[in-house]
Coordinates of C-alpha atoms in Angstrom, one line a residue:
M1 CA -6.9 -10.6 28.5
N2 CA -9.0 -8.3 31.4
S3 CA -10.5 -5.5 31.1
R4 CA -7.3 -3.1 32.7
K5 CA -4.9 -4.9 29.8
V6 CA -7.7 -3.3 27.1
V7 CA -8.0 0.0 29.3
F8 CA -4.3 0.0 29.0
L9 CA -3.3 -0.8 25.3
F10 CA -6.4 1.7 24.4
F11 CA -4.7 5.2 26.3
T12 CA -0.5 4.0 25.4
T13 CA -2.0 3.2 21.9
L14 CA -3.6 6.1 21.7
L15 CA -1.2 8.8 23.7
I16 CA 1.7 7.2 21.3
G17 CA 0.0 7.6 18.0
S18 CA -1.6 11.0 18.6
V19 CA 2.2 12.4 19.9
S20 CA 3.9 11.0 17.1
G21 CA 1.1 12.0 14.3
A22 CA 1.9 15.5 15.4
I23 CA 5.6 15.7 15.8
V24 CA 5.2 14.5 12.0
G25 CA 2.6 16.9 11.3
F26 CA 4.9 19.8 13.3
I27 CA 8.3 19.1 11.1
L28 CA 6.2 19.2 7.6
D29 CA 4.3 22.1 8.7
Y30 CA 7.2 24.2 10.9
E31 CA 6.7 27.6 9.3
M32 CA 2.8 27.7 9.6
Y33 CA 2.5 26.8 13.3
A34 CA 6.0 28.3 14.5
E35 CA 5.2 31.7 13.3
G36 CA 2.6 34.0 14.7
S37 CA 1.9 34.0 17.8
F38 CA 2.3 31.7 20.6
L39 CA -1.6 31.2 20.6
N40 CA -1.2 30.0 17.0
L41 CA 1.1 27.6 18.0
V42 CA -0.8 25.8 20.8
F43 CA -3.9 25.8 18.5
G44 CA -1.6 24.7 15.7
V45 CA -0.4 21.9 18.5
V46 CA -3.6 20.7 19.9
W47 CA -5.4 20.4 16.0
L48 CA -2.3 17.9 15.0
L49 CA -2.5 16.2 18.5
G50 CA -6.2 15.6 17.8
I51 CA -6.5 14.6 14.1
S52 CA -3.6 12.3 15.0
A53 CA -5.4 11.0 17.6
A54 CA -8.3 10.2 15.4
F55 CA -6.1 8.1 12.9
T56 CA -4.9 6.5 15.8
L57 CA -8.5 5.6 16.6
I58 CA -8.2 4.0 13.3
S59 CA -5.5 2.1 13.4
Q60 CA -7.4 0.7 16.9
M61 CA -10.8 -0.3 15.1
G62 CA -8.2 -1.7 12.3
F63 CA -6.4 -3.7 14.8
F64 CA -9.5 -5.3 16.6
A65 CA -11.2 -6.3 13.7
Y66 CA -8.2 -8.1 12.5
L67 CA -7.8 -10.0 14.9
T68 CA -11.2 -11.2 13.9
V69 CA -10.6 -11.7 10.4
H70 CA -7.4 -13.5 11.8
R71 CA -9.7 -16.0 13.8
F72 CA -12.2 -16.0 10.7
G73 CA -9.8 -16.4 8.0
L74 CA -8.0 -20.2 10.2
G75 CA -11.5 -21.2 10.6
L76 CA -12.5 -20.9 6.5
F77 CA -9.3 -22.5 5.5
K78 CA -8.5 -24.8 8.3
S79 CA -5.0 -24.9 7.9
H80 CA -2.3 -22.4 9.4
K81 CA -0.2 -22.7 5.5
L82 CA -3.2 -22.3 3.4
W83 CA -4.5 -18.8 5.4
N84 CA -1.0 -17.6 5.0
A85 CA -0.8 -18.4 1.4
V86 CA -4.0 -16.3 0.6
Q87 CA -2.7 -13.4 3.6
L88 CA 0.9 -13.0 1.3
I89 CA -1.1 -13.0 -2.1
L90 CA -3.3 -10.5 -0.8
I91 CA 0.1 -8.7 0.3
A92 CA 1.3 -8.7 -3.1
F93 CA -2.2 -7.2 -4.4
V94 CA -1.8 -4.8 -1.8
I95 CA 1.6 -3.5 -3.0
F96 CA 1.0 -3.9 -6.8
D97 CA -2.2 -1.2 -5.6
L98 CA -0.7 1.3 -4.2
I99 CA 1.9 1.6 -6.8
Y100 CA -0.2 0.9 -10.2
F101 CA -3.5 2.6 -9.4
R102 CA -2.5 6.0 -7.7
Y103 CA -0.1 5.7 -10.8
I104 CA -2.8 5.6 -13.1
A105 CA -5.1 7.7 -11.3
F106 CA -2.5 10.9 -10.2
V107 CA 0.2 10.5 -12.5
E108 CA 1.0 13.4 -14.1
E109 CA 3.4 14.6 -17.4
G110 CA 7.0 13.6 -16.9
Q111 CA 6.7 11.4 -14.0
T112 CA 7.4 7.4 -14.6
I113 CA 5.8 5.0 -12.4
V114 CA 8.7 4.6 -10.4
G115 CA 8.3 7.4 -8.1
Y116 CA 5.0 6.0 -7.3
M117 CA 6.9 2.4 -6.0
V118 CA 8.8 4.3 -3.1
M119 CA 6.2 4.8 -0.3
P120 CA 4.5 1.1 -1.1
I121 CA 8.3 -0.5 -0.8
L122 CA 9.0 1.6 2.3
L123 CA 5.8 0.3 3.5
L124 CA 6.6 -3.3 2.7
A125 CA 10.3 -2.9 3.9
Y126 CA 8.9 -1.7 7.6
G127 CA 6.3 -4.0 7.7
L128 CA 8.4 -7.3 7.3
V129 CA 11.1 -5.4 9.6
V130 CA 8.0 -5.3 12.2
A131 CA 7.0 -9.3 11.2
Y132 CA 10.4 -10.3 11.6
L133 CA 10.7 -8.6 15.5
K134 CA 7.0 -10.1 16.3
A135 CA 8.3 -13.8 15.4
R136 CA 11.4 -14.0 17.4
D137 CA 9.6 -12.6 20.2
T138 CA 6.8 -15.2 19.7
H139 CA 6.5 -18.0 17.1
E140 CA 7.7 -18.1 13.8
G141 CA 4.4 -18.9 12.5
A142 CA 3.4 -15.0 13.4
F143 CA 5.5 -13.8 10.6
V144 CA 2.5 -13.9 7.9
P145 CA -0.2 -12.7 10.0
A146 CA 2.0 -9.5 11.1
L147 CA 3.1 -8.7 8.2
F148 CA -0.2 -8.9 6.5
F149 CA -1.6 -6.6 9.1
M150 CA 1.3 -4.1 9.0
V151 CA 1.0 -4.1 5.2
V152 CA -2.8 -4.6 4.4
V153 CA -5.0 -3.0 7.1
T154 CA -2.5 0.1 7.5
T155 CA -2.8 0.1 3.5
I156 CA -6.9 -0.1 4.0
E157 CA -6.5 2.7 7.3
W158 CA -4.7 4.6 4.9
V159 CA -7.4 5.1 1.6
P160 CA -8.2 8.3 2.7
A161 CA -5.6 9.7 2.9
L162 CA -4.3 8.1 -0.6
T163 CA -7.2 9.4 -2.8
V164 CA -6.2 13.1 -1.6
N165 CA -2.5 12.2 -2.6
D166 CA -1.0 15.3 -1.0
P167 CA 2.8 14.3 0.0
K168 CA 1.9 16.0 3.5
W169 CA -1.3 14.6 4.3
L170 CA 0.1 11.0 3.6
W171 CA 2.9 11.2 5.9
L172 CA 0.5 13.2 8.4
Y173 CA -2.2 10.5 8.0
L174 CA 0.5 7.3 8.2
T175 CA 2.2 8.1 11.0
P176 CA 0.1 7.8 14.2
L177 CA -1.2 4.5 11.5
L178 CA 2.0 3.1 11.3
V179 CA 3.4 3.7 15.1
A180 CA 0.0 2.6 16.5
N181 CA -0.4 -0.6 14.4
T182 CA 3.6 -1.6 15.5
Y183 CA 3.2 -0.9 18.9
Q184 CA -0.8 -2.7 19.2
L185 CA 1.6 -5.9 17.1
L186 CA 4.2 -5.9 19.5
I187 CA 3.2 -5.4 23.0
L188 CA -0.3 -7.4 22.2
H189 CA 1.3 -10.8 23.3
R190 CA 3.1 -9.3 26.3
L191 CA -0.4 -8.5 27.5
T192 CA -1.9 -11.8 27.0
N193 CA 1.0 -13.1 28.9
Q194 CA 1.2 -15.8 25.8
P195 CA 4.4 -18.0 26.2
V196 CA 7.2 -18.0 23.6
K197 CA 7.0 -21.2 21.3

């Protein structure tokens, strides 16, 4: 992949992630941004774009870090099957942590663990869809790494919002991460011109 493609990937990811986060943030706090003066709206949208751009940059760092970790894992375990098994175990561990540890940390009287299962299960379901698309467009061996990236790496990037446990902040942070991670994952093989196996 040449430098032009890297620059293209960087700026298109930044744009898509920033806009997606700004749209969701605007919808979540519509009254706050829509009420008042026109300047309030403009500054609100600029703030949303800026904060979403920051989250998108975190996504980009996570993506390139995972590409390195993936190569390291393949070299360490000397086998795609063994490395995939390790990744599946880590996916299960992360989903469990997202449910159980958030429940332990934030449960209030009258709440059950079921409410804390919704977001992790939705993230896993979304990751399965994206991994399927990646495997369909490339080869079946891409399924587990894509699922790992979408679930585990996205969760690591999402940690600052998870510690706050504010629903609006969770969605505002997660949206640009998911959109940017999905875009990067699904466009990479097109940019590198790898033939479909």
